[in-house]
């Protein structure tokens, strides 16, 4: 299934409701909500209130990407806010399997994200438990960056691991995605482009 996610970071926040309607009308499949805490990454984006408002304002899948320390503390809150899928960073926890199970206990799709420098083999022992893997293709937490070309090999490797193990998790890529490179990323095995 090939999907496109509209990143809230790219929206005009003064007219966020209109931007969500535009994303729906344009045929987007998901709204990607980047949550940062100023600690895991050096930037602050949105928190619970904005997430709750976005989740209540659209029928698109609400895809929450937690770029925060101690993500386990907030899974239930983001689930209650209306997230359909919750993705945390493998680098942010020593207990990823516990977080995956908690997300699923909340009735949500469970995702794990990887920074550009983290190898996909980090996920090898629990790939069969995730619904999606998000490969971040820029320095996490800041928009407007160029795609890091080395992530292409990570996409290839992750797609190969999925095929070898006969798994069905979604591969997402976020960062530096545009009309010029989107088709090439799809050809490598990406299911969901975040832009």
PDB file of C-alpha atoms in Angstrom:
ATOM      1  CA  UNK A   1       0.000   0.000   0.000  1.00  0.00           C
ATOM      2  CA  UNK A   2       1.522   3.317  -1.106  1.00  0.00           C
ATOM      3  CA  UNK A   3       0.685   6.276   1.105  1.00  0.00           C
ATOM      4  CA  UNK A   4       1.520   9.936   1.529  1.00  0.00           C
ATOM      5  CA  UNK A   5       1.577  11.643   4.919  1.00  0.00           C
ATOM      6  CA  UNK A   6       1.210  15.382   5.380  1.00  0.00           C
ATOM      7  CA  UNK A   7       3.577  16.648   8.054  1.00  0.00           C
ATOM      8  CA  UNK A   8       2.086  19.198  10.430  1.00  0.00           C
ATOM      9  CA  UNK A   9       5.541  20.788  10.666  1.00  0.00           C
ATOM     10  CA  UNK A  10       5.052  21.962   7.070  1.00  0.00           C
ATOM     11  CA  UNK A  11       1.647  23.522   7.750  1.00  0.00           C
ATOM     12  CA  UNK A  12       0.719  27.158   8.327  1.00  0.00           C
ATOM     13  CA  UNK A  13      -0.274  26.936  11.991  1.00  0.00           C
ATOM     14  CA  UNK A  14      -2.344  30.124  11.819  1.00  0.00           C
ATOM     15  CA  UNK A  15      -4.833  28.260   9.622  1.00  0.00           C
ATOM     16  CA  UNK A  16      -4.222  24.680  10.722  1.00  0.00           C
ATOM     17  CA  UNK A  17      -7.823  23.549  10.201  1.00  0.00           C
ATOM     18  CA  UNK A  18      -7.725  24.773   6.602  1.00  0.00           C
ATOM     19  CA  UNK A  19      -4.368  23.069   6.073  1.00  0.00           C
ATOM     20  CA  UNK A  20      -5.824  19.761   7.301  1.00  0.00           C
ATOM     21  CA  UNK A  21      -8.751  20.120   4.877  1.00  0.00           C
ATOM     22  CA  UNK A  22      -6.298  20.846   2.041  1.00  0.00           C
ATOM     23  CA  UNK A  23      -4.359  17.684   2.915  1.00  0.00           C
ATOM     24  CA  UNK A  24      -7.580  15.646   2.814  1.00  0.00           C
ATOM     25  CA  UNK A  25      -8.633  17.184  -0.518  1.00  0.00           C
ATOM     26  CA  UNK A  26      -5.169  16.559  -1.983  1.00  0.00           C
ATOM     27  CA  UNK A  27      -5.547  12.834  -1.284  1.00  0.00           C
ATOM     28  CA  UNK A  28      -3.154  12.465   1.649  1.00  0.00           C
ATOM     29  CA  UNK A  29      -3.585   9.273   3.649  1.00  0.00           C
ATOM     30  CA  UNK A  30      -2.185  10.386   7.001  1.00  0.00           C
ATOM     31  CA  UNK A  31      -1.391  13.418   9.097  1.00  0.00           C
ATOM     32  CA  UNK A  32       2.104  13.106  10.554  1.00  0.00           C
ATOM     33  CA  UNK A  33       2.391  14.819  13.934  1.00  0.00           C
ATOM     34  CA  UNK A  34       5.980  15.411  15.078  1.00  0.00           C
ATOM     35  CA  UNK A  35       6.253  15.823  18.849  1.00  0.00           C
ATOM     36  CA  UNK A  36       9.577  17.022  20.244  1.00  0.00           C
ATOM     37  CA  UNK A  37      10.539  17.929  23.801  1.00  0.00           C
ATOM     38  CA  UNK A  38      13.680  20.054  23.490  1.00  0.00           C
ATOM     39  CA  UNK A  39      15.685  17.235  25.124  1.00  0.00           C
ATOM     40  CA  UNK A  40      15.776  14.214  22.807  1.00  0.00           C
ATOM     41  CA  UNK A  41      16.171  16.749  20.017  1.00  0.00           C
ATOM     42  CA  UNK A  42      17.054  20.406  20.550  1.00  0.00           C
ATOM     43  CA  UNK A  43      13.758  21.729  19.251  1.00  0.00           C
ATOM     44  CA  UNK A  44      10.251  22.140  20.631  1.00  0.00           C
ATOM     45  CA  UNK A  45       7.262  21.514  18.378  1.00  0.00           C
ATOM     46  CA  UNK A  46       3.791  20.643  19.580  1.00  0.00           C
ATOM     47  CA  UNK A  47       2.439  18.892  22.614  1.00  0.00           C
ATOM     48  CA  UNK A  48      -0.724  17.239  23.784  1.00  0.00           C
ATOM     49  CA  UNK A  49      -3.167  20.098  23.179  1.00  0.00           C
ATOM     50  CA  UNK A  50      -2.221  20.644  19.533  1.00  0.00           C
ATOM     51  CA  UNK A  51      -2.158  16.896  18.956  1.00  0.00           C
ATOM     52  CA  UNK A  52      -5.645  16.529  20.446  1.00  0.00           C
ATOM     53  CA  UNK A  53      -6.934  19.411  18.299  1.00  0.00           C
ATOM     54  CA  UNK A  54      -5.422  17.964  15.104  1.00  0.00           C
ATOM     55  CA  UNK A  55      -6.758  14.492  15.872  1.00  0.00           C
ATOM     56  CA  UNK A  56     -10.251  15.912  16.383  1.00  0.00           C
ATOM     57  CA  UNK A  57     -10.173  17.943  13.174  1.00  0.00           C
ATOM     58  CA  UNK A  58      -9.466  15.310  10.526  1.00  0.00           C
ATOM     59  CA  UNK A  59     -10.619  11.883   9.424  1.00  0.00           C
ATOM     60  CA  UNK A  60      -7.142  11.032   8.092  1.00  0.00           C
ATOM     61  CA  UNK A  61      -4.993   8.562  10.003  1.00  0.00           C
ATOM     62  CA  UNK A  62      -3.251  10.410  12.827  1.00  0.00           C
ATOM     63  CA  UNK A  63       0.376   9.302  12.900  1.00  0.00           C
ATOM     64  CA  UNK A  64       2.164  10.595  16.024  1.00  0.00           C
ATOM     65  CA  UNK A  65       5.986  10.581  15.910  1.00  0.00           C
ATOM     66  CA  UNK A  66       7.460  10.965  19.403  1.00  0.00           C
ATOM     67  CA  UNK A  67      10.943  12.489  19.343  1.00  0.00           C
ATOM     68  CA  UNK A  68      11.064  12.692  23.125  1.00  0.00           C
ATOM     69  CA  UNK A  69      12.901  11.286  26.109  1.00  0.00           C
ATOM     70  CA  UNK A  70      11.052   8.631  28.109  1.00  0.00           C
ATOM     71  CA  UNK A  71       8.364   8.054  25.468  1.00  0.00           C
ATOM     72  CA  UNK A  72       6.718   5.365  27.584  1.00  0.00           C
ATOM     73  CA  UNK A  73       5.460   8.027  29.989  1.00  0.00           C
ATOM     74  CA  UNK A  74       3.279   9.541  27.254  1.00  0.00           C
ATOM     75  CA  UNK A  75       1.915   6.647  25.205  1.00  0.00           C
ATOM     76  CA  UNK A  76      -1.467   6.498  26.942  1.00  0.00           C
ATOM     77  CA  UNK A  77      -1.872  10.285  26.785  1.00  0.00           C
ATOM     78  CA  UNK A  78      -1.240  10.400  23.038  1.00  0.00           C
ATOM     79  CA  UNK A  79      -3.491   7.383  22.508  1.00  0.00           C
ATOM     80  CA  UNK A  80      -6.232   9.172  24.460  1.00  0.00           C
ATOM     81  CA  UNK A  81      -5.614  12.325  22.389  1.00  0.00           C
ATOM     82  CA  UNK A  82      -6.668  10.439  19.262  1.00  0.00           C
ATOM     83  CA  UNK A  83      -3.492   9.033  17.704  1.00  0.00           C
ATOM     84  CA  UNK A  84      -4.038   6.078  15.374  1.00  0.00           C
ATOM     85  CA  UNK A  85      -0.370   5.141  15.303  1.00  0.00           C
ATOM     86  CA  UNK A  86       2.377   6.024  17.765  1.00  0.00           C
ATOM     87  CA  UNK A  87       6.047   5.852  16.816  1.00  0.00           C
ATOM     88  CA  UNK A  88       8.922   6.225  19.281  1.00  0.00           C
ATOM     89  CA  UNK A  89      12.663   6.328  18.641  1.00  0.00           C
ATOM     90  CA  UNK A  90      14.700   3.189  19.264  1.00  0.00           C
ATOM     91  CA  UNK A  91      17.435   5.505  20.552  1.00  0.00           C
ATOM     92  CA  UNK A  92      15.119   6.866  23.287  1.00  0.00           C
ATOM     93  CA  UNK A  93      14.533   3.645  25.216  1.00  0.00           C
ATOM     94  CA  UNK A  94      16.283   0.564  26.539  1.00  0.00           C
ATOM     95  CA  UNK A  95      12.972  -1.342  26.467  1.00  0.00           C
ATOM     96  CA  UNK A  96      11.458  -1.086  22.989  1.00  0.00           C
ATOM     97  CA  UNK A  97       9.435  -4.297  23.219  1.00  0.00           C
ATOM     98  CA  UNK A  98       7.643  -3.024  26.335  1.00  0.00           C
ATOM     99  CA  UNK A  99       6.722   0.193  24.516  1.00  0.00           C
ATOM    100  CA  UNK A 100       5.482  -1.689  21.452  1.00  0.00           C
ATOM    101  CA  UNK A 101       3.271  -3.830  23.671  1.00  0.00           C
ATOM    102  CA  UNK A 102       1.918  -0.786  25.525  1.00  0.00           C
ATOM    103  CA  UNK A 103       1.044   0.979  22.261  1.00  0.00           C
ATOM    104  CA  UNK A 104      -0.817  -2.115  21.099  1.00  0.00           C
ATOM    105  CA  UNK A 105      -2.579  -2.433  24.483  1.00  0.00           C
ATOM    106  CA  UNK A 106      -3.916   1.046  23.790  1.00  0.00           C
ATOM    107  CA  UNK A 107      -5.348  -0.253  20.503  1.00  0.00           C
ATOM    108  CA  UNK A 108      -2.931   1.709  18.294  1.00  0.00           C
ATOM    109  CA  UNK A 109      -0.460   0.813  15.551  1.00  0.00           C
ATOM    110  CA  UNK A 110       3.064   0.587  16.978  1.00  0.00           C
ATOM    111  CA  UNK A 111       6.017   2.143  15.211  1.00  0.00           C
ATOM    112  CA  UNK A 112       9.735   2.470  15.831  1.00  0.00           C
ATOM    113  CA  UNK A 113      11.832   5.265  14.334  1.00  0.00           C
ATOM    114  CA  UNK A 114      15.551   5.295  13.597  1.00  0.00           C
ATOM    115  CA  UNK A 115      17.867   8.287  13.319  1.00  0.00           C
ATOM    116  CA  UNK A 116      20.001   8.366  10.138  1.00  0.00           C
ATOM    117  CA  UNK A 117      23.086   6.963  11.931  1.00  0.00           C
ATOM    118  CA  UNK A 118      21.306   4.043  13.642  1.00  0.00           C
ATOM    119  CA  UNK A 119      21.547   0.760  11.688  1.00  0.00           C
ATOM    120  CA  UNK A 120      18.338  -1.082  10.799  1.00  0.00           C
ATOM    121  CA  UNK A 121      19.814  -4.220  12.367  1.00  0.00           C
ATOM    122  CA  UNK A 122      19.041  -2.566  15.731  1.00  0.00           C
ATOM    123  CA  UNK A 123      15.412  -3.633  15.143  1.00  0.00           C
ATOM    124  CA  UNK A 124      16.150  -7.195  14.042  1.00  0.00           C
ATOM    125  CA  UNK A 125      14.876  -8.952  17.175  1.00  0.00           C
ATOM    126  CA  UNK A 126      11.472  -7.268  17.256  1.00  0.00           C
ATOM    127  CA  UNK A 127      10.617  -6.434  13.636  1.00  0.00           C
ATOM    128  CA  UNK A 128       7.898  -9.081  13.795  1.00  0.00           C
ATOM    129  CA  UNK A 129       6.111  -7.046  16.483  1.00  0.00           C
ATOM    130  CA  UNK A 130       5.978  -3.602  14.834  1.00  0.00           C
ATOM    131  CA  UNK A 131       3.373  -2.189  12.474  1.00  0.00           C
ATOM    132  CA  UNK A 132       5.680   0.417  10.994  1.00  0.00           C
ATOM    133  CA  UNK A 133       9.301   1.501  10.880  1.00  0.00           C
ATOM    134  CA  UNK A 134      10.075   5.159  10.328  1.00  0.00           C
ATOM    135  CA  UNK A 135      13.470   5.936   8.839  1.00  0.00           C
ATOM    136  CA  UNK A 136      14.338   9.563   9.529  1.00  0.00           C
ATOM    137  CA  UNK A 137      16.370  10.873   6.606  1.00  0.00           C
ATOM    138  CA  UNK A 138      17.533  14.188   8.106  1.00  0.00           C
ATOM    139  CA  UNK A 139      18.889  15.378  11.461  1.00  0.00           C
ATOM    140  CA  UNK A 140      15.869  14.790  13.700  1.00  0.00           C
ATOM    141  CA  UNK A 141      13.661  17.599  14.906  1.00  0.00           C
ATOM    142  CA  UNK A 142      14.078  20.287  12.250  1.00  0.00           C
ATOM    143  CA  UNK A 143      12.281  20.725   8.930  1.00  0.00           C
ATOM    144  CA  UNK A 144      13.574  21.942   5.589  1.00  0.00           C
ATOM    145  CA  UNK A 145      16.678  19.746   5.372  1.00  0.00           C
ATOM    146  CA  UNK A 146      18.088  17.808   2.426  1.00  0.00           C
ATOM    147  CA  UNK A 147      17.626  14.015   2.320  1.00  0.00           C
ATOM    148  CA  UNK A 148      20.722  12.181   3.625  1.00  0.00           C
ATOM    149  CA  UNK A 149      21.659   9.885   0.730  1.00  0.00           C
ATOM    150  CA  UNK A 150      23.052   7.146   3.005  1.00  0.00           C
ATOM    151  CA  UNK A 151      19.459   6.445   4.145  1.00  0.00           C
ATOM    152  CA  UNK A 152      18.792   4.866   0.724  1.00  0.00           C
ATOM    153  CA  UNK A 153      20.867   1.853   1.742  1.00  0.00           C
ATOM    154  CA  UNK A 154      18.910   1.618   5.005  1.00  0.00           C
ATOM    155  CA  UNK A 155      15.666   1.553   3.011  1.00  0.00           C
ATOM    156  CA  UNK A 156      17.033  -1.259   0.820  1.00  0.00           C
ATOM    157  CA  UNK A 157      18.224  -3.258   3.821  1.00  0.00           C
ATOM    158  CA  UNK A 158      14.975  -2.824   5.746  1.00  0.00           C
ATOM    159  CA  UNK A 159      12.883  -3.825   2.715  1.00  0.00           C
ATOM    160  CA  UNK A 160      15.108  -6.899   2.268  1.00  0.00           C
ATOM    161  CA  UNK A 161      14.722  -7.845   5.948  1.00  0.00           C
ATOM    162  CA  UNK A 162      10.943  -7.517   5.621  1.00  0.00           C
ATOM    163  CA  UNK A 163      10.931  -9.783   2.574  1.00  0.00           C
ATOM    164  CA  UNK A 164      13.362 -12.328   4.037  1.00  0.00           C
ATOM    165  CA  UNK A 165      11.257 -12.700   7.193  1.00  0.00           C
ATOM    166  CA  UNK A 166       7.928 -12.495   5.303  1.00  0.00           C
ATOM    167  CA  UNK A 167       6.761  -9.572   7.465  1.00  0.00           C
ATOM    168  CA  UNK A 168       4.251  -6.858   6.650  1.00  0.00           C
ATOM    169  CA  UNK A 169       5.308  -3.728   8.572  1.00  0.00           C
ATOM    170  CA  UNK A 170       5.018  -0.395   6.790  1.00  0.00           C
ATOM    171  CA  UNK A 171       8.218   1.432   5.852  1.00  0.00           C
ATOM    172  CA  UNK A 172       7.952   5.201   6.289  1.00  0.00           C
ATOM    173  CA  UNK A 173      10.562   7.786   5.368  1.00  0.00           C
ATOM    174  CA  UNK A 174      10.516  11.312   6.752  1.00  0.00           C
ATOM    175  CA  UNK A 175      12.800  14.201   5.892  1.00  0.00           C
ATOM    176  CA  UNK A 176      13.888  15.721   2.614  1.00  0.00           C
ATOM    177  CA  UNK A 177      11.102  14.010   0.654  1.00  0.00           C
ATOM    178  CA  UNK A 178       9.798  15.905  -2.372  1.00  0.00           C
ATOM    179  CA  UNK A 179       8.319  15.375  -5.822  1.00  0.00           C
ATOM    180  CA  UNK A 180      11.797  14.993  -7.297  1.00  0.00           C
ATOM    181  CA  UNK A 181      12.861  12.034  -5.145  1.00  0.00           C
ATOM    182  CA  UNK A 182       9.595  10.438  -3.977  1.00  0.00           C
ATOM    183  CA  UNK A 183       9.250   7.928  -6.820  1.00  0.00           C
ATOM    184  CA  UNK A 184      12.842   6.764  -6.343  1.00  0.00           C
ATOM    185  CA  UNK A 185      12.237   6.135  -2.626  1.00  0.00           C
ATOM    186  CA  UNK A 186       9.093   4.158  -3.472  1.00  0.00           C
ATOM    187  CA  UNK A 187      11.128   2.003  -5.866  1.00  0.00           C
ATOM    188  CA  UNK A 188      13.504   1.195  -2.986  1.00  0.00           C
ATOM    189  CA  UNK A 189      10.616  -0.147  -0.886  1.00  0.00           C
ATOM    190  CA  UNK A 190       9.069   2.826   0.942  1.00  0.00           C
ATOM    191  CA  UNK A 191       5.328   2.522   1.623  1.00  0.00           C
ATOM    192  CA  UNK A 192       4.662   5.917   3.210  1.00  0.00           C
ATOM    193  CA  UNK A 193       6.360   9.175   2.240  1.00  0.00           C
ATOM    194  CA  UNK A 194       6.165  11.936   4.850  1.00  0.00           C
ATOM    195  CA  UNK A 195       6.371  15.412   3.401  1.00  0.00           C
TER     196      UNK A 195
END
